[in-house]
XYZ file of C-alpha atoms in Angstrom:
70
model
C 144.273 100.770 58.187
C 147.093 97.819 56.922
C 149.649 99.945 55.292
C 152.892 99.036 53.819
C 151.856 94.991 52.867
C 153.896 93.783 49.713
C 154.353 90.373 48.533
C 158.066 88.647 47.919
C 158.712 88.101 44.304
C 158.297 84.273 44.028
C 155.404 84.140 45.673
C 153.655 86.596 43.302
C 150.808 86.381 41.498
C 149.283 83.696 43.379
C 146.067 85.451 44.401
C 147.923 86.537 47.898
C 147.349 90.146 47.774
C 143.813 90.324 46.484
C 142.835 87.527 49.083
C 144.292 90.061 51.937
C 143.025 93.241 50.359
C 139.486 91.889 50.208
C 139.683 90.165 53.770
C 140.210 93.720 54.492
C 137.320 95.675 52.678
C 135.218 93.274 53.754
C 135.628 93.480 57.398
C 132.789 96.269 57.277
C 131.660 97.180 53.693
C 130.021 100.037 54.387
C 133.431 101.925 55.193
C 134.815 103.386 52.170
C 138.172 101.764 51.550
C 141.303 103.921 49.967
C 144.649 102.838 48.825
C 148.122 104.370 48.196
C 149.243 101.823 45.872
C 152.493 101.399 44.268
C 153.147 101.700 40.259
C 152.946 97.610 40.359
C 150.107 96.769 42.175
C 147.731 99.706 40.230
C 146.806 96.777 38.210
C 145.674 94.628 41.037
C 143.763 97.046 42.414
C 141.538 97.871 39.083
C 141.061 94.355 38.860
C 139.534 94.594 41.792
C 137.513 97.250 41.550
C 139.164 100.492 43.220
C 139.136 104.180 40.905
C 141.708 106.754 40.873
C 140.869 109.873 41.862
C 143.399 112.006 43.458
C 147.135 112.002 44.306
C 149.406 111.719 46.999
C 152.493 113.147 47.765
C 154.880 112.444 50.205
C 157.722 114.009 51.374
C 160.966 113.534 53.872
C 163.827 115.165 55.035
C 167.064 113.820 56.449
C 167.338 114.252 60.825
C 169.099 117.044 61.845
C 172.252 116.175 63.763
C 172.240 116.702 67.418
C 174.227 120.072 67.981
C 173.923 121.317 64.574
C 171.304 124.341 64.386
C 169.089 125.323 61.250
């Protein structure tokens, strides 16, 4: 998996991030290949080929303090 890969604003739109996602779809092409991709790169990715089809959720939760019981 590569997870978490963004590009730095001025160096954006320069074909960066479609070169590296399909360096890595292409490694084996018969493995299907999924993304979790932010609100600004959805349009990259339909460029390039990739469907919608379900969605994520994540979720988090602040540590609990050493000492401090739930």
């Amino acid at each position: 998996g590569v997870y978490g890969v963004s590009t730095l604003p001025e160096a954006r739109r320069r074909g960066y991030a479609a070169a590296m996602t399909w360096a890595a779809v292409s490694a084996d092409p018969s493995i299907p290949s999924v993304l979790q991709p932010s609100e600004t790169a959805r349009s990259l990715y339909a460029r390039l080929g990739f469907e919608g089809f379900t969605t994520f959720r994540s979720w988090a939760r602040a540590p609990i303090s050493a000492g401090v019981s739930s």
